[in-house]
PDB file of C-alpha atoms and ligand atoms in Angstrom:
ATOM      1  CA  MET A 453      88.068 113.151 104.711  1.00 78.00           C
ATOM      2  CA  SER A 454      84.874 111.126 104.574  1.00 77.00           C
ATOM      3  CA  GLY A 455      84.354 111.512 100.807  1.00 93.00           C
ATOM      4  CA  CYS A 456      87.829 110.184 100.016  1.00 98.00           C
ATOM      5  CA  ILE A 457      88.009 106.491  99.073  1.00 98.00           C
ATOM      6  CA  PHE A 458      91.593 106.124 100.352  1.00 98.00           C
ATOM      7  CA  CYS A 459      90.657 107.704 103.716  1.00 98.00           C
ATOM      8  CA  ARG A 460      87.834 105.172 103.909  1.00 98.00           C
ATOM      9  CA  ILE A 461      90.323 102.375 103.201  1.00 98.00           C
ATOM     10  CA  VAL A 462      92.550 103.695 106.028  1.00 98.00           C
ATOM     11  CA  ALA A 463      89.529 103.839 108.366  1.00 97.00           C
ATOM     12  CA  GLY A 464      88.530 100.293 107.357  1.00 97.00           C
ATOM     13  CA  THR A 465      85.105 101.393 106.090  1.00 97.00           C
ATOM     14  CA  ALA A 466      86.055 100.482 102.499  1.00 97.00           C
ATOM     15  CA  PRO A 467      87.686  97.148 101.603  1.00 98.00           C
ATOM     16  CA  SER A 468      91.299  96.721 100.552  1.00 98.00           C
ATOM     17  CA  THR A 469      93.934  94.018 100.390  1.00 98.00           C
ATOM     18  CA  ARG A 470      96.707  95.374 102.596  1.00 98.00           C
ATOM     19  CA  VAL A 471     100.306  94.353 102.291  1.00 98.00           C
ATOM     20  CA  TYR A 472     101.765  96.706 104.928  1.00 98.00           C
ATOM     21  CA  GLU A 473     100.640  99.183 107.560  1.00 98.00           C
ATOM     22  CA  ASP A 474     102.266 101.297 110.274  1.00 98.00           C
ATOM     23  CA  ASP A 475     101.349 104.446 112.254  1.00 98.00           C
ATOM     24  CA  THR A 476     101.612 106.804 109.305  1.00 98.00           C
ATOM     25  CA  LEU A 477     101.476 104.721 106.117  1.00 98.00           C
ATOM     26  CA  CYS A 478      99.420 102.045 104.464  1.00 98.00           C
ATOM     27  CA  ALA A 479     100.121  99.919 101.364  1.00 98.00           C
ATOM     28  CA  PHE A 480      97.444  97.906  99.558  1.00 98.00           C
ATOM     29  CA  LEU A 481      96.860  96.305  96.171  1.00 98.00           C
ATOM     30  CA  ASP A 482      95.535  98.495  93.395  1.00 98.00           C
ATOM     31  CA  ILE A 483      91.988  97.428  92.538  1.00 98.00           C
ATOM     32  CA  ARG A 484      92.811  97.671  88.802  1.00 98.00           C
ATOM     33  CA  PRO A 485      96.413  96.473  88.617  1.00 98.00           C
ATOM     34  CA  ILE A 486      98.614  97.045  85.584  1.00 98.00           C
ATOM     35  CA  THR A 487     100.795  94.082  86.567  1.00 98.00           C
ATOM     36  CA  ARG A 488     100.449  91.431  89.267  1.00 98.00           C
ATOM     37  CA  GLY A 489     101.421  92.977  92.610  1.00 98.00           C
ATOM     38  CA  HIS A 490     100.663  96.600  91.590  1.00 98.00           C
ATOM     39  CA  THR A 491     100.568  98.299  94.995  1.00 98.00           C
ATOM     40  CA  LEU A 492      99.628 101.769  96.214  1.00 99.00           C
ATOM     41  CA  VAL A 493     101.460 103.405  99.122  1.00 99.00           C
ATOM     42  CA  ILE A 494      99.576 106.191 100.883  1.00 99.00           C
ATOM     43  CA  PRO A 495      99.944 108.438 103.926  1.00 98.00           C
ATOM     44  CA  LYS A 496      97.198 107.657 106.447  1.00 98.00           C
ATOM     45  CA  GLN A 497      96.632 111.363 106.934  1.00 98.00           C
ATOM     46  CA  HIS A 498      94.774 112.869 103.977  1.00 98.00           C
ATOM     47  CA  ALA A 499      96.866 114.988 101.596  1.00 98.00           C
ATOM     48  CA  THR A 500      95.334 115.855  98.230  1.00 98.00           C
ATOM     49  CA  ASP A 501      98.530 116.146  96.207  1.00 98.00           C
ATOM     50  CA  LEU A 502     102.264 116.751  96.648  1.00 98.00           C
ATOM     51  CA  ASP A 503     101.602 120.454  97.283  1.00 98.00           C
ATOM     52  CA  ASP A 504      99.566 119.406 100.311  1.00 97.00           C
ATOM     53  CA  LEU A 505     101.964 116.705 101.602  1.00 98.00           C
ATOM     54  CA  ASP A 506     104.363 117.175 104.527  1.00 98.00           C
ATOM     55  CA  PRO A 507     107.865 116.616 103.051  1.00 98.00           C
ATOM     56  CA  ALA A 508     108.910 114.325 105.915  1.00 98.00           C
ATOM     57  CA  LEU A 509     105.875 112.162 105.225  1.00 98.00           C
ATOM     58  CA  GLY A 510     106.741 112.243 101.505  1.00 98.00           C
ATOM     59  CA  ALA A 511     110.195 110.889 102.384  1.00 98.00           C
ATOM     60  CA  ARG A 512     108.621 108.059 104.423  1.00 98.00           C
ATOM     61  CA  LEU A 513     106.236 107.342 101.543  1.00 98.00           C
ATOM     62  CA  PHE A 514     109.164 106.878  99.167  1.00 98.00           C
ATOM     63  CA  THR A 515     111.093 104.813 101.713  1.00 98.00           C
ATOM     64  CA  LEU A 516     108.188 102.367 101.873  1.00 98.00           C
ATOM     65  CA  GLY A 517     107.887 102.366  98.061  1.00 98.00           C
ATOM     66  CA  HIS A 518     111.625 101.615  97.938  1.00 98.00           C
ATOM     67  CA  ARG A 519     111.173  98.681 100.368  1.00 98.00           C
ATOM     68  CA  LEU A 520     108.254  97.330  98.333  1.00 98.00           C
ATOM     69  CA  ALA A 521     110.318  97.538  95.136  1.00 98.00           C
ATOM     70  CA  LYS A 522     113.010  95.464  96.888  1.00 98.00           C
ATOM     71  CA  ALA A 523     110.375  93.132  98.364  1.00 98.00           C
ATOM     72  CA  VAL A 524     108.783  92.254  95.005  1.00 98.00           C
ATOM     73  CA  ARG A 525     112.219  91.326  93.641  1.00 98.00           C
ATOM     74  CA  ARG A 526     112.581  88.933  96.589  1.00 98.00           C
ATOM     75  CA  SER A 527     109.031  87.610  96.296  1.00 98.00           C
ATOM     76  CA  ASP A 528     107.670  84.675  94.326  1.00 97.00           C
ATOM     77  CA  LEU A 529     106.066  87.172  91.904  1.00 97.00           C
ATOM     78  CA  GLY A 530     109.356  86.965  90.041  1.00 93.00           C
ATOM     79  CA  ALA A 531     109.805  90.706  89.593  1.00 98.00           C
ATOM     80  CA  ASP A 532     113.069  91.946  88.096  1.00 98.00           C
ATOM     81  CA  GLY A 533     112.280  95.612  88.752  1.00 98.00           C
ATOM     82  CA  ALA A 534     109.441  98.058  89.353  1.00 98.00           C
ATOM     83  CA  ASN A 535     108.021 101.361  88.171  1.00 98.00           C
ATOM     84  CA  LEU A 536     107.506 103.826  91.050  1.00 98.00           C
ATOM     85  CA  VAL A 537     105.146 106.605  89.974  1.00 98.00           C
ATOM     86  CA  VAL A 538     103.247 109.499  91.531  1.00 98.00           C
ATOM     87  CA  ASN A 539     100.598 111.146  89.364  1.00 98.00           C
ATOM     88  CA  ASP A 540     100.541 114.576  90.995  1.00 98.00           C
ATOM     89  CA  GLY A 541      97.444 116.605  90.150  1.00 98.00           C
ATOM     90  CA  LYS A 542      94.686 116.359  87.555  1.00 97.00           C
ATOM     91  CA  ALA A 543      97.082 117.629  84.885  1.00 98.00           C
ATOM     92  CA  ALA A 544      99.219 114.533  85.546  1.00 98.00           C
ATOM     93  CA  PHE A 545      96.169 112.196  85.396  1.00 97.00           C
ATOM     94  CA  GLN A 546      95.744 111.870  89.171  1.00 98.00           C
ATOM     95  CA  THR A 547      92.263 110.379  89.563  1.00 98.00           C
ATOM     96  CA  VAL A 548      92.175 109.689  93.315  1.00 98.00           C
ATOM     97  CA  HIS A 549      92.935 112.927  95.119  1.00 98.00           C
ATOM     98  CA  HIS A 550      94.732 111.444  98.122  1.00 98.00           C
ATOM     99  CA  VAL A 551      98.488 111.233  97.461  1.00 98.00           C
ATOM    100  CA  HIS A 552      99.655 107.758  96.457  1.00 98.00           C
ATOM    101  CA  LEU A 553     102.791 106.156  95.136  1.00 99.00           C
ATOM    102  CA  HIS A 554     102.291 103.378  92.587  1.00 98.00           C
ATOM    103  CA  VAL A 555     104.697 100.434  92.824  1.00 99.00           C
ATOM    104  CA  VAL A 556     104.294  98.406  89.633  1.00 98.00           C
ATOM    105  CA  PRO A 557     106.370  95.196  89.508  1.00 98.00           C
ATOM    106  CA  ARG A 558     108.116  94.534  86.176  1.00 98.00           C
ATOM    107  CA  GLN A 559     109.801  91.553  84.577  1.00 98.00           C
ATOM    108  CA  HIS A 560     112.456  91.389  81.904  1.00 98.00           C
ATOM    109  CA  GLY A 561     110.754  91.236  78.498  1.00 97.00           C
ATOM    110  CA  ASP A 562     107.260  91.976  79.858  1.00 98.00           C
ATOM    111  CA  ARG A 563     106.563  94.758  77.357  1.00 96.00           C
ATOM    112  CA  LEU A 564     103.533  93.037  75.783  1.00 97.00           C
ATOM    113  CA  THR A 565     102.071  91.806  79.101  1.00 95.00           C
ATOM    114  CA  PHE A 566     102.588  95.294  80.501  1.00 97.00           C
ATOM    115  CA  ALA A 567     100.801  96.947  77.542  1.00 97.00           C
ATOM    116  CA  LYS A 568      97.927  94.451  77.862  1.00 97.00           C
ATOM    117  CA  GLY A 569      97.737  95.026  81.629  1.00 97.00           C
ATOM    118  CA  PHE A 570      97.720  98.774  81.082  1.00 96.00           C
ATOM    119  CA  LEU A 571      94.678  98.432  78.801  1.00 97.00           C
ATOM    120  CA  LEU A 572      92.732  95.730  80.661  1.00 97.00           C
ATOM    121  CA  ARG A 573      93.611  96.501  84.324  1.00 97.00           C
ATOM    122  CA  ARG A 574      92.205  93.137  85.484  1.00 96.00           C
ATOM    123  CA  PRO A 575      92.732  91.959  89.089  1.00 92.00           C
ATOM    124  CA  HIS A 576      94.801  88.818  89.764  1.00 90.00           C
ATOM    125  CA  ASP A 577      94.337  86.484  92.707  1.00 96.00           C
ATOM    126  CA  THR A 578      94.531  89.181  95.372  1.00 97.00           C
ATOM    127  CA  GLU A 579      95.124  87.031  98.474  1.00 97.00           C
ATOM    128  CA  SER A 580      98.014  85.036  97.036  1.00 98.00           C
ATOM    129  CA  THR A 581      99.482  88.175  95.467  1.00 98.00           C
ATOM    130  CA  ALA A 582      99.390  90.092  98.772  1.00 98.00           C
ATOM    131  CA  ALA A 583     100.830  87.059 100.608  1.00 98.00           C
ATOM    132  CA  ALA A 584     103.724  86.919  98.118  1.00 98.00           C
ATOM    133  CA  ILE A 585     104.527  90.599  98.717  1.00 98.00           C
ATOM    134  CA  ARG A 586     104.360  90.190 102.509  1.00 98.00           C
ATOM    135  CA  THR A 587     106.753  87.233 102.201  1.00 98.00           C
ATOM    136  CA  GLY A 588     109.039  89.424 100.068  1.00 98.00           C
ATOM    137  CA  LEU A 589     109.033  92.048 102.851  1.00 98.00           C
ATOM    138  CA  ASP A 590     109.866  89.341 105.430  1.00 98.00           C
ATOM    139  CA  ARG A 591     112.724  88.069 103.239  1.00 98.00           C
ATOM    140  CA  LEU A 592     114.066  91.607 102.921  1.00 98.00           C
ATOM    141  CA  ALA A 593     113.940  92.118 106.706  1.00 98.00           C
ATOM    142  CA  THR A 594     115.761  88.795 107.284  1.00 98.00           C
ATOM    143  CA  GLU A 595     118.421  89.728 104.727  1.00 97.00           C
ATOM    144  CA  GLU A 596     118.935  93.108 106.422  1.00 96.00           C
ATOM    145  CA  LYS A 597     119.235  91.450 109.837  1.00 94.00           C
ATOM    146  CA  GLU A 598     121.834  88.995 108.490  1.00 95.00           C
ATOM    147  CA  THR A 599     123.823  91.830 106.906  1.00 93.00           C
ATOM    148  CA  ARG A 600     123.882  93.713 110.230  1.00 91.00           C
ATOM    149  CA  ALA A 601     124.936  90.606 112.223  1.00 86.00           C
TER     150      ALA A 601
HETATM  151  P1  5GP B  46      95.942 107.742  89.858  1.00 65.11           P
HETATM  152  O1  5GP B  46      95.560 107.814  88.413  1.00 65.11           O
HETATM  153  O2  5GP B  46      95.134 108.703  90.712  1.00 65.11           O
HETATM  154  O3  5GP B  46      97.426 107.885  90.053  1.00 65.11           O
HETATM  155  O4  5GP B  46      95.602 106.273  90.314  1.00 65.11           O
HETATM  156  C1  5GP B  46      94.591 105.931  91.187  1.00 65.11           C
HETATM  157  C2  5GP B  46      94.676 104.443  91.357  1.00 65.11           C
HETATM  158  O5  5GP B  46      93.809 104.065  92.395  1.00 65.11           O
HETATM  159  C3  5GP B  46      94.242 103.659  90.114  1.00 65.11           C
HETATM  160  O6  5GP B  46      95.313 102.826  89.706  1.00 65.11           O
HETATM  161  C4  5GP B  46      93.004 102.883  90.563  1.00 65.11           C
HETATM  162  O7  5GP B  46      92.919 101.604  89.995  1.00 65.11           O
HETATM  163  C5  5GP B  46      93.189 102.838  92.065  1.00 65.11           C
HETATM  164  N1  5GP B  46      91.933 102.800  92.803  1.00 65.11           N
HETATM  165  C6  5GP B  46      90.843 103.593  92.617  1.00 65.11           C
HETATM  166  N2  5GP B  46      89.873 103.286  93.508  1.00 65.11           N
HETATM  167  C7  5GP B  46      90.371 102.285  94.276  1.00 65.11           C
HETATM  168  C8  5GP B  46      89.840 101.535  95.371  1.00 65.11           C
HETATM  169  O8  5GP B  46      88.710 101.723  95.814  1.00 65.11           O
HETATM  170  N3  5GP B  46      90.633 100.572  95.905  1.00 65.11           N
HETATM  171  C9  5GP B  46      91.893 100.327  95.443  1.00 65.11           C
HETATM  172  N4  5GP B  46      92.588  99.359  96.039  1.00 65.11           N
HETATM  173  N5  5GP B  46      92.430 101.009  94.408  1.00 65.11           N
HETATM  174  C10 5GP B  46      91.684 101.981  93.834  1.00 65.11           C
HETATM  175 ZN1   ZN B  47      91.942 110.847 101.758  1.00 65.11          ZN
END
């Protein structure tokens, strides 16, 4: 969908700071993050909302969100948890009409920082933030390999 900003990000005709990509999914930093490391997970194929999304793809979307939530805990961002949120439809304040799952890293006692971030939505150092998340994903993969061995 050429008018869709997230489709343009997938196509590489709009900029983004990617943290993960495979055949069907893409994850990149939110341009107006609530907290450092706020990431969006999207299907590469356009789907407007959950009504329009293939359930199998929805399951993969959550699986990647799940991995990212584990990755930020293992990253140097120092996350202790994460909010995973889908705003589904205008009624639920969806503003970009290409399905996306927000992964918002949280820290113990971050209530004030979170409230400030929610109001200001200022970007952090995007390259180092994305690198920290990628390292978190690598650490998770290593941990999984060691558990299987
Ligand atoms: P929604 O309210 O639809 O759930 O959230 C849309 C999210 O997309 C917002 O958090 C907003 O900051 C983010 N966003 C909007 N346009 C862009 C963009 O061009 N690039 C990136 N990386 N994020 C965007
Ligand atoms: Zn789209």
